[in-house]
């Protein structure tokens, strides 16, 4: 029997859990749906990630408002993917910060990515008509962007660690609390999406730089909060292993179809039950096949190309 396309048949609500990671530091996880976070400054808030629609974002904000009423000065977006950014208007932030590459990617492929992600993950797009249009950053940076939280709270450091899940991922790092919001560069017990990735950079130097921060608590793009040195190392190690297996198996294959079969067989025993594994893998292998055959930048995913790749590999 044919597998339903991507996550189109995943319609069951996920349980959201708001966790207070330290004084004024919040994470909302949701059983493998995209995670979001917030950090209190002395008299303002920084929100991390925006969810897929303003209606979805307002639900998160209503929970956050049980803890703090401070105004939102910054909305930080880890990368350009639609399910992370299209809820931005709900935040009313003074400043929307991304990496400079993310702005370029939104201009180049934001529209197509929106259509692609909507078809792949319709459940996440709660009331899609509430999206006013593409989300544009109002501040960008190339290497590092530091926000002084004020009142002796220390800094929030937004940092570029190299190409990875996309060409322009940032991480948000609280050096004093040793808490890292890693975006989709690290997943914790959730499958990786690598359809727009740079696998070789990500699995080597980029994850090295993420690990070298020495986080004690890590909020990945999806999945549970990783706690303690061991928990953080385990989440980063799982991400690296997933990529290493992909590189090995796809690299050894003689055709795209064989690459998919080999990679699926090698990953499935360890990762097959984790959220979005079956959904992601055809897109992942397609991109990695390109990367290993000289296609430098990821090709743009469109709703049509999604279906073609799915039918070729996953049916
Ligand atoms: Zn992503």
mmCIF file of C-alpha atoms and ligand atoms in Angstrom:
data_model
loop_
_atom_site.group_PDB
_atom_site.id
_atom_site.type_symbol
_atom_site.label_atom_id
_atom_site.label_comp_id
_atom_site.label_asym_id
_atom_site.label_seq_id
_atom_site.Cartn_x
_atom_site.Cartn_y
_atom_site.Cartn_z
ATOM 1 C CA UNK A 1 0.000 0.000 0.000
ATOM 2 C CA UNK A 2 1.301 3.470 -0.866
ATOM 3 C CA UNK A 3 2.494 5.591 2.040
ATOM 4 C CA UNK A 4 0.521 8.824 2.468
ATOM 5 C CA UNK A 5 2.454 11.865 1.213
ATOM 6 C CA UNK A 6 4.892 13.406 3.726
ATOM 7 C CA UNK A 7 2.965 14.268 6.944
ATOM 8 C CA UNK A 8 -0.363 14.807 5.165
ATOM 9 C CA UNK A 9 -2.006 11.960 7.115
ATOM 10 C CA UNK A 10 -0.577 13.052 10.483
ATOM 11 C CA UNK A 11 -3.630 14.822 11.890
ATOM 12 C CA UNK A 12 -3.445 13.920 15.581
ATOM 13 C CA UNK A 13 -2.877 16.834 17.956
ATOM 14 C CA UNK A 14 0.419 16.801 19.847
ATOM 15 C CA UNK A 15 0.658 17.596 23.526
ATOM 16 C CA UNK A 16 2.494 20.857 24.144
ATOM 17 C CA UNK A 17 4.623 21.243 27.265
ATOM 18 C CA UNK A 18 5.899 24.603 28.498
ATOM 19 C CA UNK A 19 9.095 24.187 30.502
ATOM 20 C CA UNK A 20 10.868 26.817 32.593
ATOM 21 C CA UNK A 21 14.552 26.026 31.960
ATOM 22 C CA UNK A 22 15.941 28.734 34.225
ATOM 23 C CA UNK A 23 14.570 31.969 35.654
ATOM 24 C CA UNK A 24 13.005 33.755 32.689
ATOM 25 C CA UNK A 25 13.939 31.110 30.106
ATOM 26 C CA UNK A 26 11.108 29.126 28.506
ATOM 27 C CA UNK A 27 10.744 26.316 25.998
ATOM 28 C CA UNK A 28 7.596 24.877 24.471
ATOM 29 C CA UNK A 29 8.048 21.351 23.137
ATOM 30 C CA UNK A 30 5.368 19.312 21.401
ATOM 31 C CA UNK A 31 6.181 15.610 20.926
ATOM 32 C CA UNK A 32 8.194 16.186 17.770
ATOM 33 C CA UNK A 33 6.363 19.220 16.370
ATOM 34 C CA UNK A 34 8.561 22.347 16.016
ATOM 35 C CA UNK A 35 9.815 23.750 19.318
ATOM 36 C CA UNK A 36 9.759 27.422 20.313
ATOM 37 C CA UNK A 37 11.231 29.420 23.164
ATOM 38 C CA UNK A 38 11.406 32.751 24.958
ATOM 39 C CA UNK A 39 13.974 34.590 27.074
ATOM 40 C CA UNK A 40 13.177 37.430 29.461
ATOM 41 C CA UNK A 41 15.266 40.556 29.424
ATOM 42 C CA UNK A 42 15.002 43.073 32.255
ATOM 43 C CA UNK A 43 12.054 44.891 30.673
ATOM 44 C CA UNK A 44 11.505 43.062 27.406
ATOM 45 C CA UNK A 45 11.165 39.613 25.870
ATOM 46 C CA UNK A 46 13.061 37.773 23.169
ATOM 47 C CA UNK A 47 11.016 35.100 21.395
ATOM 48 C CA UNK A 48 12.695 32.283 19.492
ATOM 49 C CA UNK A 49 10.857 30.900 16.434
ATOM 50 C CA UNK A 50 7.378 31.866 15.265
ATOM 51 C CA UNK A 51 5.496 28.664 14.333
ATOM 52 C CA UNK A 52 3.586 28.225 11.067
ATOM 53 C CA UNK A 53 0.711 30.675 11.428
ATOM 54 C CA UNK A 54 -0.260 33.663 13.597
ATOM 55 C CA UNK A 55 -3.108 31.604 15.073
ATOM 56 C CA UNK A 56 -0.684 28.858 16.147
ATOM 57 C CA UNK A 57 1.705 31.494 17.496
ATOM 58 C CA UNK A 58 -1.042 33.203 19.526
ATOM 59 C CA UNK A 59 -1.751 29.934 21.329
ATOM 60 C CA UNK A 60 1.902 29.739 22.372
ATOM 61 C CA UNK A 61 1.904 33.391 23.398
ATOM 62 C CA UNK A 62 -1.186 32.954 25.542
ATOM 63 C CA UNK A 63 0.651 30.252 27.491
ATOM 64 C CA UNK A 64 3.778 32.381 27.744
ATOM 65 C CA UNK A 65 1.644 35.263 29.059
ATOM 66 C CA UNK A 66 0.828 33.174 32.131
ATOM 67 C CA UNK A 67 4.497 33.715 33.090
ATOM 68 C CA UNK A 68 5.373 37.207 31.873
ATOM 69 C CA UNK A 69 3.671 40.297 30.478
ATOM 70 C CA UNK A 70 6.840 41.992 29.193
ATOM 71 C CA UNK A 71 6.655 43.390 25.644
ATOM 72 C CA UNK A 72 8.330 41.461 22.838
ATOM 73 C CA UNK A 73 11.296 43.434 21.564
ATOM 74 C CA UNK A 74 13.003 40.731 19.501
ATOM 75 C CA UNK A 75 11.720 37.813 17.487
ATOM 76 C CA UNK A 76 14.653 35.552 16.541
ATOM 77 C CA UNK A 77 14.161 33.106 13.663
ATOM 78 C CA UNK A 78 16.690 30.273 13.394
ATOM 79 C CA UNK A 79 16.209 29.769 9.636
ATOM 80 C CA UNK A 80 13.789 30.403 6.773
ATOM 81 C CA UNK A 81 11.518 27.333 6.865
ATOM 82 C CA UNK A 82 7.828 28.223 6.734
ATOM 83 C CA UNK A 83 6.765 26.309 9.860
ATOM 84 C CA UNK A 84 9.264 28.410 11.849
ATOM 85 C CA UNK A 85 8.577 31.872 10.474
ATOM 86 C CA UNK A 86 5.095 32.456 9.034
ATOM 87 C CA UNK A 87 3.493 33.085 12.450
ATOM 88 C CA UNK A 88 5.731 36.121 13.000
ATOM 89 C CA UNK A 89 3.030 38.796 12.757
ATOM 90 C CA UNK A 90 1.417 37.548 15.991
ATOM 91 C CA UNK A 91 4.431 38.638 18.048
ATOM 92 C CA UNK A 92 4.340 42.346 17.249
ATOM 93 C CA UNK A 93 8.114 42.380 17.805
ATOM 94 C CA UNK A 94 10.103 45.606 17.372
ATOM 95 C CA UNK A 95 12.920 43.699 15.662
ATOM 96 C CA UNK A 96 12.920 40.422 13.697
ATOM 97 C CA UNK A 97 16.431 38.947 13.583
ATOM 98 C CA UNK A 98 17.803 36.290 11.225
ATOM 99 C CA UNK A 99 21.111 35.380 9.678
ATOM 100 C CA UNK A 100 21.789 37.379 6.504
ATOM 101 C CA UNK A 101 21.564 34.226 4.363
ATOM 102 C CA UNK A 102 18.073 33.593 5.691
ATOM 103 C CA UNK A 103 16.905 36.910 4.264
ATOM 104 C CA UNK A 104 18.363 35.935 0.875
ATOM 105 C CA UNK A 105 16.696 32.526 1.036
ATOM 106 C CA UNK A 106 13.306 34.054 1.845
ATOM 107 C CA UNK A 107 13.670 36.308 -1.199
ATOM 108 C CA UNK A 108 14.868 33.478 -3.413
ATOM 109 C CA UNK A 109 12.540 30.622 -2.370
ATOM 110 C CA UNK A 110 10.237 31.735 0.446
ATOM 111 C CA UNK A 111 7.063 31.512 -1.649
ATOM 112 C CA UNK A 112 7.839 28.032 -2.952
ATOM 113 C CA UNK A 113 8.869 26.812 0.493
ATOM 114 C CA UNK A 114 5.562 28.034 1.933
ATOM 115 C CA UNK A 115 3.560 26.027 -0.618
ATOM 116 C CA UNK A 116 5.803 23.002 -0.173
ATOM 117 C CA UNK A 117 5.627 22.938 3.622
ATOM 118 C CA UNK A 118 1.879 23.573 3.669
ATOM 119 C CA UNK A 119 1.284 20.482 1.538
ATOM 120 C CA UNK A 120 3.750 18.400 3.514
ATOM 121 C CA UNK A 121 2.519 19.345 7.013
ATOM 122 C CA UNK A 122 -1.026 20.748 6.781
ATOM 123 C CA UNK A 123 -1.767 20.151 10.490
ATOM 124 C CA UNK A 124 0.858 22.695 11.549
ATOM 125 C CA UNK A 125 -0.782 25.433 9.461
ATOM 126 C CA UNK A 126 -3.604 26.270 11.828
ATOM 127 C CA UNK A 127 -5.924 28.713 10.038
ATOM 128 C CA UNK A 128 -3.545 29.325 7.133
ATOM 129 C CA UNK A 129 -5.564 32.356 5.965
ATOM 130 C CA UNK A 130 -4.236 34.203 9.041
ATOM 131 C CA UNK A 131 -0.759 34.387 7.440
ATOM 132 C CA UNK A 132 -0.361 37.922 6.051
ATOM 133 C CA UNK A 133 2.529 37.052 3.704
ATOM 134 C CA UNK A 134 6.210 36.191 3.837
ATOM 135 C CA UNK A 135 8.131 37.126 6.980
ATOM 136 C CA UNK A 136 10.990 39.584 6.431
ATOM 137 C CA UNK A 137 13.749 40.156 8.988
ATOM 138 C CA UNK A 138 14.440 43.750 10.037
ATOM 139 C CA UNK A 139 17.956 43.001 11.344
ATOM 140 C CA UNK A 140 20.490 40.497 10.018
ATOM 141 C CA UNK A 141 24.078 39.543 10.804
ATOM 142 C CA UNK A 142 26.831 37.374 9.366
ATOM 143 C CA UNK A 143 28.735 36.013 12.384
ATOM 144 C CA UNK A 144 27.314 37.097 15.719
ATOM 145 C CA UNK A 145 24.575 39.327 17.168
ATOM 146 C CA UNK A 146 24.559 40.017 20.910
ATOM 147 C CA UNK A 147 21.509 41.104 22.898
ATOM 148 C CA UNK A 148 22.217 42.542 26.369
ATOM 149 C CA UNK A 149 19.337 41.269 28.489
ATOM 150 C CA UNK A 150 19.871 44.036 31.057
ATOM 151 C CA UNK A 151 19.582 44.016 34.836
ATOM 152 C CA UNK A 152 22.575 41.726 35.306
ATOM 153 C CA UNK A 153 20.885 38.966 33.314
ATOM 154 C CA UNK A 154 23.817 38.557 30.940
ATOM 155 C CA UNK A 155 23.760 38.297 27.157
ATOM 156 C CA UNK A 156 21.853 36.320 24.596
ATOM 157 C CA UNK A 157 24.302 35.549 21.796
ATOM 158 C CA UNK A 158 22.968 34.744 18.331
ATOM 159 C CA UNK A 159 25.663 32.897 16.464
ATOM 160 C CA UNK A 160 26.303 31.455 13.023
ATOM 161 C CA UNK A 161 28.058 28.079 13.226
ATOM 162 C CA UNK A 162 28.407 27.332 9.499
ATOM 163 C CA UNK A 163 26.220 25.769 6.839
ATOM 164 C CA UNK A 164 24.010 22.974 8.158
ATOM 165 C CA UNK A 165 20.270 22.331 8.122
ATOM 166 C CA UNK A 166 20.118 25.300 5.717
ATOM 167 C CA UNK A 167 22.570 27.843 4.396
ATOM 168 C CA UNK A 168 21.728 30.336 7.158
ATOM 169 C CA UNK A 169 20.984 28.710 10.525
ATOM 170 C CA UNK A 170 21.618 30.581 13.737
ATOM 171 C CA UNK A 171 21.728 29.308 17.305
ATOM 172 C CA UNK A 172 20.733 31.335 20.384
ATOM 173 C CA UNK A 173 23.116 30.893 23.300
ATOM 174 C CA UNK A 174 22.830 31.972 26.920
ATOM 175 C CA UNK A 175 26.425 31.679 28.171
ATOM 176 C CA UNK A 176 25.567 32.461 31.787
ATOM 177 C CA UNK A 177 22.830 29.822 32.035
ATOM 178 C CA UNK A 178 24.589 27.519 29.522
ATOM 179 C CA UNK A 179 21.305 27.055 27.643
ATOM 180 C CA UNK A 180 21.320 26.644 23.865
ATOM 181 C CA UNK A 181 18.418 27.019 21.445
ATOM 182 C CA UNK A 182 19.859 25.110 18.514
ATOM 183 C CA UNK A 183 17.062 25.334 15.946
ATOM 184 C CA UNK A 184 17.059 22.455 13.474
ATOM 185 C CA UNK A 185 20.856 22.059 13.657
ATOM 186 C CA UNK A 186 20.247 19.553 16.463
ATOM 187 C CA UNK A 187 17.277 17.246 16.946
ATOM 188 C CA UNK A 188 16.582 15.317 20.102
ATOM 189 C CA UNK A 189 14.796 12.040 19.435
ATOM 190 C CA UNK A 190 13.249 13.385 16.251
ATOM 191 C CA UNK A 191 14.358 12.610 12.714
ATOM 192 C CA UNK A 192 16.431 15.159 10.818
ATOM 193 C CA UNK A 193 15.116 17.053 7.818
ATOM 194 C CA UNK A 194 18.026 17.600 5.440
ATOM 195 C CA UNK A 195 16.290 18.520 2.187
ATOM 196 C CA UNK A 196 17.929 21.974 2.200
ATOM 197 C CA UNK A 197 21.104 20.932 3.973
ATOM 198 C CA UNK A 198 24.847 20.895 3.504
ATOM 199 C CA UNK A 199 25.479 17.444 4.954
ATOM 200 C CA UNK A 200 29.276 17.467 4.925
ATOM 201 C CA UNK A 201 29.627 20.877 6.580
ATOM 202 C CA UNK A 202 26.846 20.154 9.054
ATOM 203 C CA UNK A 203 28.205 16.785 10.214
ATOM 204 C CA UNK A 204 31.712 18.162 10.750
ATOM 205 C CA UNK A 205 32.669 21.782 11.470
ATOM 206 C CA UNK A 206 29.171 23.123 12.109
ATOM 207 C CA UNK A 207 28.282 20.533 14.762
ATOM 208 C CA UNK A 208 31.804 20.898 16.187
ATOM 209 C CA UNK A 209 31.112 24.589 16.766
ATOM 210 C CA UNK A 210 27.707 23.856 18.291
ATOM 211 C CA UNK A 211 29.261 21.266 20.631
ATOM 212 C CA UNK A 212 32.149 23.566 21.591
ATOM 213 C CA UNK A 213 29.715 25.993 23.248
ATOM 214 C CA UNK A 214 29.444 23.472 26.085
ATOM 215 C CA UNK A 215 25.702 23.728 26.669
ATOM 216 C CA UNK A 216 24.196 22.132 29.767
ATOM 217 C CA UNK A 217 20.664 22.387 28.394
ATOM 218 C CA UNK A 218 19.756 22.197 24.715
ATOM 219 C CA UNK A 219 16.466 22.880 22.981
ATOM 220 C CA UNK A 220 16.587 21.306 19.528
ATOM 221 C CA UNK A 221 14.310 22.042 16.613
ATOM 222 C CA UNK A 222 12.019 19.177 17.495
ATOM 223 C CA UNK A 223 11.852 16.694 20.331
ATOM 224 C CA UNK A 224 12.407 16.846 24.072
ATOM 225 C CA UNK A 225 14.704 19.272 25.881
ATOM 226 C CA UNK A 226 18.164 17.682 26.305
ATOM 227 C CA UNK A 227 19.432 18.127 29.841
ATOM 228 C CA UNK A 228 22.880 17.836 31.374
ATOM 229 C CA UNK A 229 26.228 17.388 29.661
ATOM 230 C CA UNK A 230 25.388 13.813 28.739
ATOM 231 C CA UNK A 231 21.952 14.623 27.392
ATOM 232 C CA UNK A 232 23.328 17.435 25.238
ATOM 233 C CA UNK A 233 26.163 15.254 23.922
ATOM 234 C CA UNK A 234 23.669 12.530 23.150
ATOM 235 C CA UNK A 235 21.426 14.866 21.117
ATOM 236 C CA UNK A 236 24.380 16.248 19.162
ATOM 237 C CA UNK A 237 25.792 12.739 18.733
ATOM 238 C CA UNK A 238 22.492 11.426 17.389
ATOM 239 C CA UNK A 239 22.324 14.267 14.890
ATOM 240 C CA UNK A 240 25.881 13.573 13.768
ATOM 241 C CA UNK A 241 25.262 9.830 13.498
ATOM 242 C CA UNK A 242 22.139 10.325 11.403
ATOM 243 C CA UNK A 243 24.140 12.468 8.971
ATOM 244 C CA UNK A 244 27.122 10.099 8.956
ATOM 245 C CA UNK A 245 24.917 7.117 8.073
ATOM 246 C CA UNK A 246 23.266 9.127 5.290
ATOM 247 C CA UNK A 247 26.652 10.156 3.872
ATOM 248 C CA UNK A 248 27.992 6.611 4.012
ATOM 249 C CA UNK A 249 24.995 4.860 2.466
ATOM 250 C CA UNK A 250 24.051 7.423 -0.151
ATOM 251 C CA UNK A 251 27.741 7.814 -1.002
ATOM 252 C CA UNK A 252 28.043 4.087 -1.688
ATOM 253 C CA UNK A 253 24.975 3.855 -3.945
ATOM 254 C CA UNK A 254 24.962 3.746 -7.727
ATOM 255 C CA UNK A 255 21.558 5.363 -8.244
ATOM 256 C CA UNK A 256 19.158 7.646 -6.378
ATOM 257 C CA UNK A 257 16.697 4.814 -5.849
ATOM 258 C CA UNK A 258 19.425 2.583 -4.438
ATOM 259 C CA UNK A 259 20.624 5.455 -2.246
ATOM 260 C CA UNK A 260 17.167 5.766 -0.763
ATOM 261 C CA UNK A 261 16.823 2.038 -0.134
ATOM 262 C CA UNK A 262 20.270 1.706 1.439
ATOM 263 C CA UNK A 263 19.914 4.804 3.592
ATOM 264 C CA UNK A 264 16.422 3.852 4.721
ATOM 265 C CA UNK A 265 17.547 0.349 5.662
ATOM 266 C CA UNK A 266 20.544 1.625 7.624
ATOM 267 C CA UNK A 267 18.691 4.356 9.534
ATOM 268 C CA UNK A 268 15.391 2.599 10.154
ATOM 269 C CA UNK A 269 16.398 0.329 13.055
ATOM 270 C CA UNK A 270 17.529 3.260 15.206
ATOM 271 C CA UNK A 271 15.443 6.167 13.915
ATOM 272 C CA UNK A 272 12.451 4.689 12.116
ATOM 273 C CA UNK A 273 9.989 5.351 14.937
ATOM 274 C CA UNK A 274 11.022 8.953 15.546
ATOM 275 C CA UNK A 275 8.738 11.757 14.388
ATOM 276 C CA UNK A 276 8.766 12.622 10.669
ATOM 277 C CA UNK A 277 11.305 9.923 9.725
ATOM 278 C CA UNK A 278 9.344 8.537 6.749
ATOM 279 C CA UNK A 279 8.192 12.016 5.767
ATOM 280 C CA UNK A 280 11.727 13.420 5.558
ATOM 281 C CA UNK A 281 13.805 10.650 4.104
ATOM 282 C CA UNK A 282 12.977 10.927 0.373
ATOM 283 C CA UNK A 283 13.677 14.673 0.419
ATOM 284 C CA UNK A 284 16.817 14.137 2.488
ATOM 285 C CA UNK A 285 18.314 11.538 0.177
ATOM 286 C CA UNK A 286 17.403 13.537 -2.916
ATOM 287 C CA UNK A 287 19.308 16.561 -1.608
ATOM 288 C CA UNK A 288 22.293 14.515 -0.446
ATOM 289 C CA UNK A 289 22.461 12.758 -3.818
ATOM 290 C CA UNK A 290 22.658 16.195 -5.450
ATOM 291 C CA UNK A 291 25.270 17.404 -2.957
ATOM 292 C CA UNK A 292 27.481 14.384 -3.603
ATOM 293 C CA UNK A 293 27.126 14.906 -7.365
ATOM 294 C CA UNK A 294 28.244 18.510 -7.503
ATOM 295 C CA UNK A 295 25.006 20.458 -6.975
ATOM 296 C CA UNK A 296 26.400 23.105 -4.643
ATOM 297 C CA UNK A 297 23.209 24.782 -3.404
ATOM 298 C CA UNK A 298 19.980 22.904 -2.623
ATOM 299 C CA UNK A 299 17.468 22.994 -5.450
ATOM 300 C CA UNK A 300 14.226 24.797 -4.630
ATOM 301 C CA UNK A 301 11.457 22.511 -3.376
ATOM 302 C CA UNK A 302 8.109 23.155 -4.965
ATOM 303 C CA UNK A 303 4.840 21.370 -4.260
ATOM 304 C CA UNK A 304 5.214 19.664 -7.667
ATOM 305 C CA UNK A 305 8.796 18.546 -7.146
ATOM 306 C CA UNK A 306 7.883 17.228 -3.680
ATOM 307 C CA UNK A 307 5.317 14.902 -5.244
ATOM 308 C CA UNK A 308 7.679 13.713 -7.960
ATOM 309 C CA UNK A 309 10.408 12.800 -5.483
ATOM 310 C CA UNK A 310 7.907 11.186 -3.149
ATOM 311 C CA UNK A 311 6.384 9.069 -5.928
ATOM 312 C CA UNK A 312 9.816 8.047 -7.172
ATOM 313 C CA UNK A 313 11.279 7.022 -3.823
ATOM 314 C CA UNK A 314 8.665 6.460 -1.160
ATOM 315 C CA UNK A 315 5.746 4.876 -2.987
HETATM 316 ZN ZN1 LIG B 1 13.906 23.582 9.234
#
